[in-house]
XYZ file of C-alpha atoms in Angstrom:
188
model
C 104.984 66.938 58.751
C 105.545 70.597 57.932
C 106.069 71.477 61.601
C 108.654 68.710 61.902
C 110.532 69.886 58.803
C 110.540 73.520 59.912
C 111.626 72.501 63.415
C 114.495 70.404 62.086
C 115.527 73.267 59.808
C 115.523 75.803 62.674
C 117.234 73.557 65.218
C 119.651 71.933 62.791
C 120.322 75.118 60.859
C 121.172 77.138 63.960
C 123.588 74.459 65.142
C 125.224 73.973 61.743
C 125.593 77.764 61.432
C 127.292 77.902 64.824
C 129.634 75.024 63.951
C 130.591 75.879 60.366
C 130.465 79.665 60.454
C 132.260 80.342 63.724
C 133.758 83.578 62.387
C 130.351 84.974 61.443
C 128.959 83.751 64.772
C 131.752 85.517 66.670
C 131.287 88.774 64.720
C 127.536 88.734 65.396
C 128.168 88.032 69.058
C 130.624 90.944 69.237
C 128.277 93.307 67.386
C 125.070 92.393 69.261
C 126.678 91.536 72.579
C 127.070 87.992 73.831
C 123.842 87.983 75.857
C 121.672 89.091 72.916
C 123.371 86.699 70.500
C 122.915 83.763 72.877
C 119.320 84.806 73.480
C 118.496 84.867 69.762
C 120.360 81.586 69.159
C 118.560 79.944 72.088
C 115.167 81.256 70.957
C 115.670 79.859 67.436
C 116.865 76.502 68.814
C 113.974 76.341 71.297
C 111.452 77.201 68.581
C 112.950 74.383 66.521
C 112.667 71.935 69.420
C 109.044 72.891 70.055
C 108.205 72.432 66.373
C 110.064 69.102 66.285
C 108.071 67.883 69.300
C 104.805 69.134 67.799
C 105.639 67.633 64.400
C 106.537 64.311 65.979
C 103.297 64.342 67.970
C 101.322 64.981 64.779
C 102.971 62.097 62.923
C 102.820 59.476 65.686
C 99.665 57.853 64.363
C 100.400 58.034 60.624
C 102.504 54.877 60.619
C 104.897 56.094 57.904
C 107.976 53.864 57.983
C 111.328 54.544 56.319
C 112.631 51.012 57.027
C 112.031 47.966 59.212
C 114.696 47.739 61.920
C 116.377 44.518 62.969
C 114.229 42.901 65.665
C 117.008 42.522 68.232
C 118.315 46.079 67.838
C 116.360 47.288 70.869
C 118.608 45.437 73.310
C 121.757 46.921 71.802
C 120.095 50.330 71.791
C 119.510 50.121 75.549
C 123.275 49.791 76.063
C 124.144 52.516 73.549
C 121.733 54.969 75.157
C 123.005 54.211 78.657
C 126.566 54.954 77.525
C 125.275 58.028 75.689
C 123.797 59.601 78.809
C 126.892 58.851 80.860
C 129.051 60.476 78.165
C 126.739 63.492 77.871
C 126.862 63.888 81.656
C 130.669 63.866 81.458
C 130.646 67.029 79.344
C 130.836 69.121 82.516
C 133.538 68.842 85.126
C 137.039 67.417 84.837
C 136.431 63.718 84.344
C 138.710 61.186 82.703
C 135.826 60.490 80.316
C 135.742 64.110 79.190
C 139.484 64.197 78.629
C 139.475 60.849 76.797
C 136.437 61.567 74.599
C 137.346 65.258 74.133
C 133.785 66.024 73.025
C 131.672 63.774 75.256
C 128.344 65.509 74.689
C 128.483 65.099 70.920
C 129.844 61.536 71.233
C 126.888 60.798 73.519
C 124.425 62.253 71.012
C 126.021 60.108 68.277
C 125.415 56.971 70.381
C 121.888 58.065 71.372
C 120.972 58.842 67.764
C 122.566 55.689 66.377
C 120.678 53.569 68.893
C 117.366 55.120 67.930
C 118.108 54.746 64.216
C 118.925 51.061 64.744
C 115.774 50.367 66.761
C 113.134 52.528 65.100
C 112.423 52.953 61.414
C 109.462 55.352 61.661
C 109.966 58.224 59.255
C 109.632 61.024 61.829
C 112.036 59.306 64.233
C 114.538 58.704 61.436
C 114.404 62.374 60.400
C 114.887 63.591 63.975
C 117.738 61.281 64.919
C 119.487 61.488 61.542
C 119.548 65.279 61.997
C 120.943 64.973 65.532
C 123.519 62.434 64.335
C 124.658 64.682 61.469
C 124.999 67.739 63.738
C 126.987 65.764 66.310
C 129.350 64.187 63.790
C 129.895 67.619 62.244
C 130.648 69.080 65.695
C 133.128 66.301 66.503
C 134.916 66.675 63.153
C 135.020 70.453 63.543
C 136.571 70.179 67.003
C 139.136 67.617 65.817
C 140.110 69.808 62.839
C 140.515 72.833 65.109
C 142.555 70.839 67.592
C 140.116 71.598 70.412
C 140.788 69.285 73.307
C 140.379 69.772 77.049
C 143.477 70.436 79.121
C 143.095 69.707 82.807
C 144.072 67.150 85.413
C 141.156 64.691 85.527
C 139.367 63.817 88.758
C 137.852 60.379 89.452
C 135.117 62.058 91.491
C 133.902 63.797 88.334
C 133.758 60.454 86.526
C 131.631 59.069 89.350
C 129.323 62.107 89.141
C 128.974 61.605 85.373
C 128.102 57.923 85.783
C 125.547 58.602 88.535
C 123.956 61.485 86.614
C 123.920 59.518 83.344
C 122.307 56.464 84.929
C 119.711 58.655 86.684
C 118.772 60.488 83.461
C 118.656 57.164 81.613
C 116.308 55.652 84.226
C 113.954 58.648 84.152
C 113.754 58.637 80.363
C 113.490 54.854 80.080
C 110.943 54.288 82.837
C 109.078 57.609 82.842
C 109.371 59.715 79.706
C 109.248 56.986 77.066
C 106.213 55.072 78.356
C 104.181 57.911 79.881
C 104.959 60.959 77.745
C 105.740 59.365 74.383
C 103.503 56.363 74.899
C 106.346 54.137 73.717
C 107.347 51.654 76.431
C 110.877 50.455 75.834
C 110.988 47.805 78.545
C 108.128 45.350 78.393
């Protein structure tokens, strides 16, 4: 599980740094140049993601369980994750959803993570989604405290695009990625 821990530290640490130490982040970006700063940040985050994936892959067969989830949680999770991908898709454009949620990507990650924590008690999954949940909640709170909220006239067409994109991503992950890449069929 070392790879998983290091991956979570790199991915989570880079995001927490960016959220909590915005002044330091901005000074580094100014000193190095925005392109170099974003490149280094992206490389660290990507390295973390790769290690998380590798660590998860290593632990799939170990059977370590943090808790036993409620048996019916999977059905609720399907709805949470569908809403999550619609919300995440609303993070671009000028949708009513984006204006209403103010931080739709992080709200979507909160729903996605919560759903997985409700439906799966395997230790590696709990570590991954608890980390994502913590980062997202921290990002939402940070944006609320700073008073960051979008200011634009919303367009219904952008809401429609978000719904279509969210449903499409959901279908691909549900019917393709989960059963064939992860080996974890969600719909039986």
